[in-house]
Amino acid sequence: MVTVLAAVAASWGVAMALAPLLQIREIRRHRSSRSVSVAYQQVLLVGFILWLAYGIAAMNLALIVPNTVAAVVSLATIVVSLRYR
């Protein structure tokens, strides 16, 4: 049961990690990131990196995979947001 729950949680974590791609799409469509808080994304990025480090230390793929995806997407959101300021 724990393994199934970990797989489901990790899968949903990846879906959540990909969600900011919708924000990136809107920024690019409107050619503006004025409504996006870069500081918020930076706080999230630090959290993703910390959880990723913990997942690596614990050798827990259910933490490693979604937090890796989340960190990459969060960084991309920051880069795109700053580009369209």
XYZ file of N, CA, C and O in Angstrom:
340
model
N 0.826 -1.201 0.000
C 0.000 0.000 0.000
C 0.869 1.263 0.000
O 0.555 2.227 -0.684
N 1.949 1.248 0.777
C 2.831 2.405 0.857
C 3.482 2.664 -0.496
O 3.600 3.814 -0.936
N 3.887 1.615 -1.195
C 4.515 1.758 -2.504
C 3.547 2.347 -3.520
O 3.921 3.214 -4.314
N 2.313 1.895 -3.489
C 1.292 2.426 -4.401
C 1.038 3.895 -4.104
O 0.983 4.728 -5.022
N 0.908 4.235 -2.842
C 0.680 5.626 -2.458
C 1.860 6.501 -2.875
O 1.675 7.614 -3.376
N 3.076 6.006 -2.715
C 4.260 6.759 -3.136
C 4.248 6.992 -4.641
O 4.550 8.092 -5.109
N 3.884 5.994 -5.407
C 3.846 6.130 -6.869
C 2.769 7.127 -7.299
O 3.013 7.972 -8.173
N 1.611 7.054 -6.681
C 0.523 7.983 -7.014
C 0.911 9.407 -6.613
O 0.729 10.348 -7.390
N 1.467 9.568 -5.423
C 1.873 10.895 -4.952
C 2.978 11.463 -5.837
O 2.953 12.657 -6.186
N 3.930 10.649 -6.224
C 5.020 11.112 -7.084
C 4.484 11.495 -8.465
O 4.903 12.501 -9.042
N 3.551 10.718 -8.987
C 2.950 11.037 -10.290
C 2.195 12.361 -10.235
O 2.313 13.196 -11.133
N 1.422 12.542 -9.176
C 0.697 13.811 -9.028
C 1.680 14.959 -8.809
O 1.473 16.069 -9.296
N 2.777 14.677 -8.100
C 3.815 15.682 -7.900
C 4.414 16.140 -9.221
O 4.692 17.326 -9.406
N 4.618 15.226 -10.149
C 5.125 15.592 -11.474
C 4.098 16.458 -12.201
O 4.453 17.467 -12.813
N 2.825 16.085 -12.116
C 1.769 16.905 -12.752
C 1.754 18.309 -12.154
O 1.650 19.303 -12.892
N 1.879 18.408 -10.841
C 1.917 19.720 -10.187
C 3.159 20.495 -10.605
O 3.105 21.712 -10.789
N 4.267 19.782 -10.760
C 5.523 20.431 -11.147
C 5.437 20.996 -12.558
O 6.072 22.001 -12.873
N 4.652 20.369 -13.409
C 4.508 20.826 -14.790
C 3.491 21.956 -14.945
O 3.479 22.647 -15.961
N 2.653 22.156 -13.947
C 1.602 23.172 -14.014
C 2.109 24.581 -14.339
O 1.455 25.296 -15.099
N 3.254 25.027 -13.817
C 3.732 26.367 -14.168
C 4.031 26.555 -15.659
O 4.169 27.686 -16.119
N 4.111 25.469 -16.412
C 4.279 25.612 -17.860
C 3.095 26.377 -18.465
O 3.245 27.087 -19.459
N 1.936 26.257 -17.836
C 0.767 27.031 -18.279
C 1.017 28.523 -18.082
O 0.634 29.345 -18.917
N 1.679 28.878 -16.982
C 2.028 30.277 -16.714
C 3.038 30.770 -17.744
O 2.909 31.886 -18.259
N 4.014 29.945 -18.053
C 5.011 30.312 -19.062
C 4.330 30.566 -20.404
O 4.649 31.527 -21.105
N 3.380 29.711 -20.752
C 2.646 29.878 -22.010
C 1.916 31.216 -22.040
O 1.957 31.937 -23.046
N 1.291 31.581 -20.938
C 0.565 32.861 -20.883
C 1.525 34.055 -20.935
O 1.232 35.061 -21.577
N 2.645 33.948 -20.264
C 3.644 35.030 -20.311
C 4.093 35.250 -21.747
O 4.163 36.383 -22.230
N 4.393 34.179 -22.417
C 4.864 34.303 -23.800
C 3.762 34.814 -24.719
O 4.016 35.608 -25.618
N 2.533 34.381 -24.475
C 1.413 34.819 -25.317
C 1.160 36.311 -25.155
O 0.942 37.018 -26.139
N 1.216 36.796 -23.930
C 0.957 38.215 -23.651
C 2.215 39.078 -23.739
O 2.141 40.297 -23.642
N 3.365 38.419 -23.837
C 4.656 39.117 -23.895
C 4.871 40.006 -22.661
O 5.462 41.072 -22.744
N 4.365 39.539 -21.513
C 4.505 40.295 -20.265
C 4.434 39.339 -19.079
O 3.649 38.398 -19.082
N 5.258 39.630 -18.070
C 5.222 38.829 -16.844
C 4.908 39.705 -15.634
O 5.240 39.352 -14.508
N 4.278 40.826 -15.890
C 3.975 41.756 -14.789
C 3.127 41.138 -13.687
O 3.250 41.513 -12.531
N 2.264 40.203 -14.034
C 1.370 39.613 -13.031
C 2.002 38.418 -12.309
O 1.364 37.799 -11.468
N 3.248 38.110 -12.612
C 3.920 36.957 -12.016
C 4.917 37.428 -10.962
O 5.723 38.315 -11.218
N 4.862 36.813 -9.795
C 5.801 37.143 -8.724
C 7.043 36.258 -8.866
O 6.990 35.048 -8.635
N 8.148 36.875 -9.240
C 9.406 36.139 -9.357
C 9.868 35.699 -7.971
O 10.389 34.587 -7.804
N 9.666 36.518 -6.963
C 10.065 36.166 -5.595
C 9.349 34.893 -5.129
O 9.953 34.032 -4.484
N 8.081 34.769 -5.463
C 7.313 33.562 -5.124
C 7.954 32.333 -5.762
O 8.147 31.307 -5.113
N 8.302 32.437 -7.019
C 8.938 31.327 -7.720
C 10.299 30.999 -7.102
O 10.687 29.837 -7.022
N 11.017 32.018 -6.652
C 12.322 31.787 -6.033
C 12.174 31.038 -4.706
O 12.963 30.138 -4.405
N 11.162 31.395 -3.935
C 10.901 30.689 -2.675
C 10.569 29.226 -2.968
O 11.078 28.312 -2.307
N 9.720 29.003 -3.958
C 9.382 27.630 -4.338
C 10.622 26.867 -4.792
O 10.805 25.701 -4.427
N 11.465 27.505 -5.589
C 12.665 26.847 -6.092
C 13.556 26.374 -4.938
O 14.051 25.245 -4.960
N 13.741 27.216 -3.934
C 14.543 26.813 -2.773
C 13.911 25.593 -2.097
O 14.603 24.625 -1.753
N 12.604 25.609 -1.942
C 11.908 24.466 -1.345
C 12.078 23.194 -2.161
O 12.332 22.111 -1.615
N 11.950 23.306 -3.486
C 12.123 22.131 -4.342
C 13.536 21.569 -4.214
O 13.733 20.358 -4.159
N 14.516 22.445 -4.173
C 15.909 22.006 -4.055
C 16.144 21.321 -2.706
O 16.823 20.284 -2.633
N 15.568 21.871 -1.645
C 15.712 21.247 -0.326
C 15.061 19.866 -0.285
O 15.640 18.905 0.232
N 13.852 19.750 -0.832
C 13.182 18.450 -0.865
C 13.923 17.471 -1.767
O 14.007 16.280 -1.466
N 14.501 17.976 -2.851
C 15.301 17.135 -3.732
C 16.523 16.608 -2.983
O 16.845 15.416 -3.054
N 17.203 17.486 -2.263
C 18.371 17.065 -1.483
C 17.989 16.007 -0.444
O 18.698 15.008 -0.268
N 16.862 16.222 0.205
C 16.391 15.235 1.182
C 16.074 13.911 0.489
O 16.426 12.834 0.986
N 15.410 13.974 -0.653
C 15.084 12.763 -1.397
C 16.327 12.004 -1.817
O 16.368 10.769 -1.749
N 17.348 12.732 -2.242
C 18.612 12.092 -2.620
C 19.254 11.446 -1.399
O 19.720 10.304 -1.457
N 19.282 12.174 -0.282
C 19.876 11.636 0.948
C 19.136 10.379 1.414
O 19.752 9.430 1.909
N 17.814 10.375 1.234
C 17.002 9.237 1.659
C 16.887 8.176 0.559
O 16.272 7.129 0.777
N 17.448 8.468 -0.614
C 17.345 7.581 -1.784
C 15.879 7.229 -2.071
O 15.526 6.069 -2.243
N 15.052 8.272 -2.121
C 13.609 8.096 -2.295
C 13.195 8.699 -3.633
O 13.078 9.921 -3.770
N 12.951 7.832 -4.613
C 12.566 8.299 -5.947
C 11.249 9.072 -5.943
O 11.039 9.941 -6.788
N 10.376 8.756 -4.990
C 9.090 9.458 -4.905
C 9.292 10.933 -4.565
O 8.421 11.758 -4.824
N 10.432 11.286 -4.002
C 10.777 12.680 -3.734
C 11.711 13.243 -4.800
O 11.617 14.412 -5.159
N 12.603 12.423 -5.297
C 13.599 12.888 -6.260
C 12.971 13.311 -7.573
O 13.235 14.410 -8.077
N 12.130 12.462 -8.143
C 11.585 12.721 -9.487
C 10.721 13.978 -9.532
O 10.999 14.895 -10.319
N 9.677 14.092 -8.711
C 8.837 15.294 -8.831
C 9.567 16.585 -8.468
O 9.319 17.628 -9.075
N 10.474 16.521 -7.507
C 11.181 17.742 -7.116
C 12.242 18.142 -8.140
O 12.540 19.324 -8.277
N 12.785 17.194 -8.858
C 13.686 17.523 -9.961
C 12.917 18.242 -11.061
O 13.341 19.299 -11.547
N 11.774 17.688 -11.434
C 10.931 18.316 -12.460
C 10.490 19.698 -11.995
O 10.556 20.675 -12.745
N 10.047 19.793 -10.753
C 9.572 21.070 -10.210
C 10.673 22.122 -10.205
O 10.430 23.284 -10.550
N 11.884 21.736 -9.838
C 12.989 22.692 -9.802
C 13.316 23.203 -11.199
O 13.518 24.407 -11.399
N 13.320 22.311 -12.169
C 13.619 22.706 -13.550
C 12.534 23.646 -14.088
O 12.833 24.690 -14.679
N 11.274 23.298 -13.866
C 10.172 24.137 -14.353
C 10.136 25.471 -13.617
O 9.898 26.516 -14.225
N 10.400 25.451 -12.323
C 10.427 26.696 -11.554
C 11.539 27.617 -12.054
O 11.334 28.826 -12.221
N 12.699 27.051 -12.302
C 13.806 27.841 -12.838
C 13.447 28.408 -14.216
O 13.716 29.577 -14.502
N 12.806 27.594 -15.044
C 12.376 28.068 -16.360
C 11.363 29.204 -16.225
O 11.419 30.188 -16.972
N 10.456 29.099 -15.270
C 9.468 30.152 -15.038
C 10.151 31.447 -14.626
O 9.784 32.530 -15.101
N 11.157 31.347 -13.775
C 11.903 32.537 -13.355
C 12.608 33.173 -14.548
O 12.532 34.388 -14.759
N 13.267 32.358 -15.346
C 13.990 32.861 -16.513
C 13.035 33.542 -17.497
O 13.296 34.670 -17.953
N 11.937 32.906 -17.804
C 10.969 33.490 -18.746
C 10.361 34.764 -18.160
O 10.193 35.761 -18.876
N 10.041 34.723 -16.875
C 9.458 35.914 -16.232
C 10.414 37.101 -16.311
O 9.992 38.228 -16.604
N 11.675 36.860 -16.025
C 12.646 37.948 -16.077
C 12.862 38.420 -17.513
O 13.072 39.623 -17.744
N 12.784 37.539 -18.460
C 12.974 37.918 -19.872
C 11.838 38.829 -20.356
O 12.070 39.717 -21.163
N 10.648 38.604 -19.863
C 9.493 39.382 -20.318
C 9.116 40.505 -19.361
O 7.976 40.980 -19.369
N 10.037 40.970 -18.544
C 9.784 42.119 -17.660
C 9.895 43.395 -18.448
O 10.633 43.577 -19.330
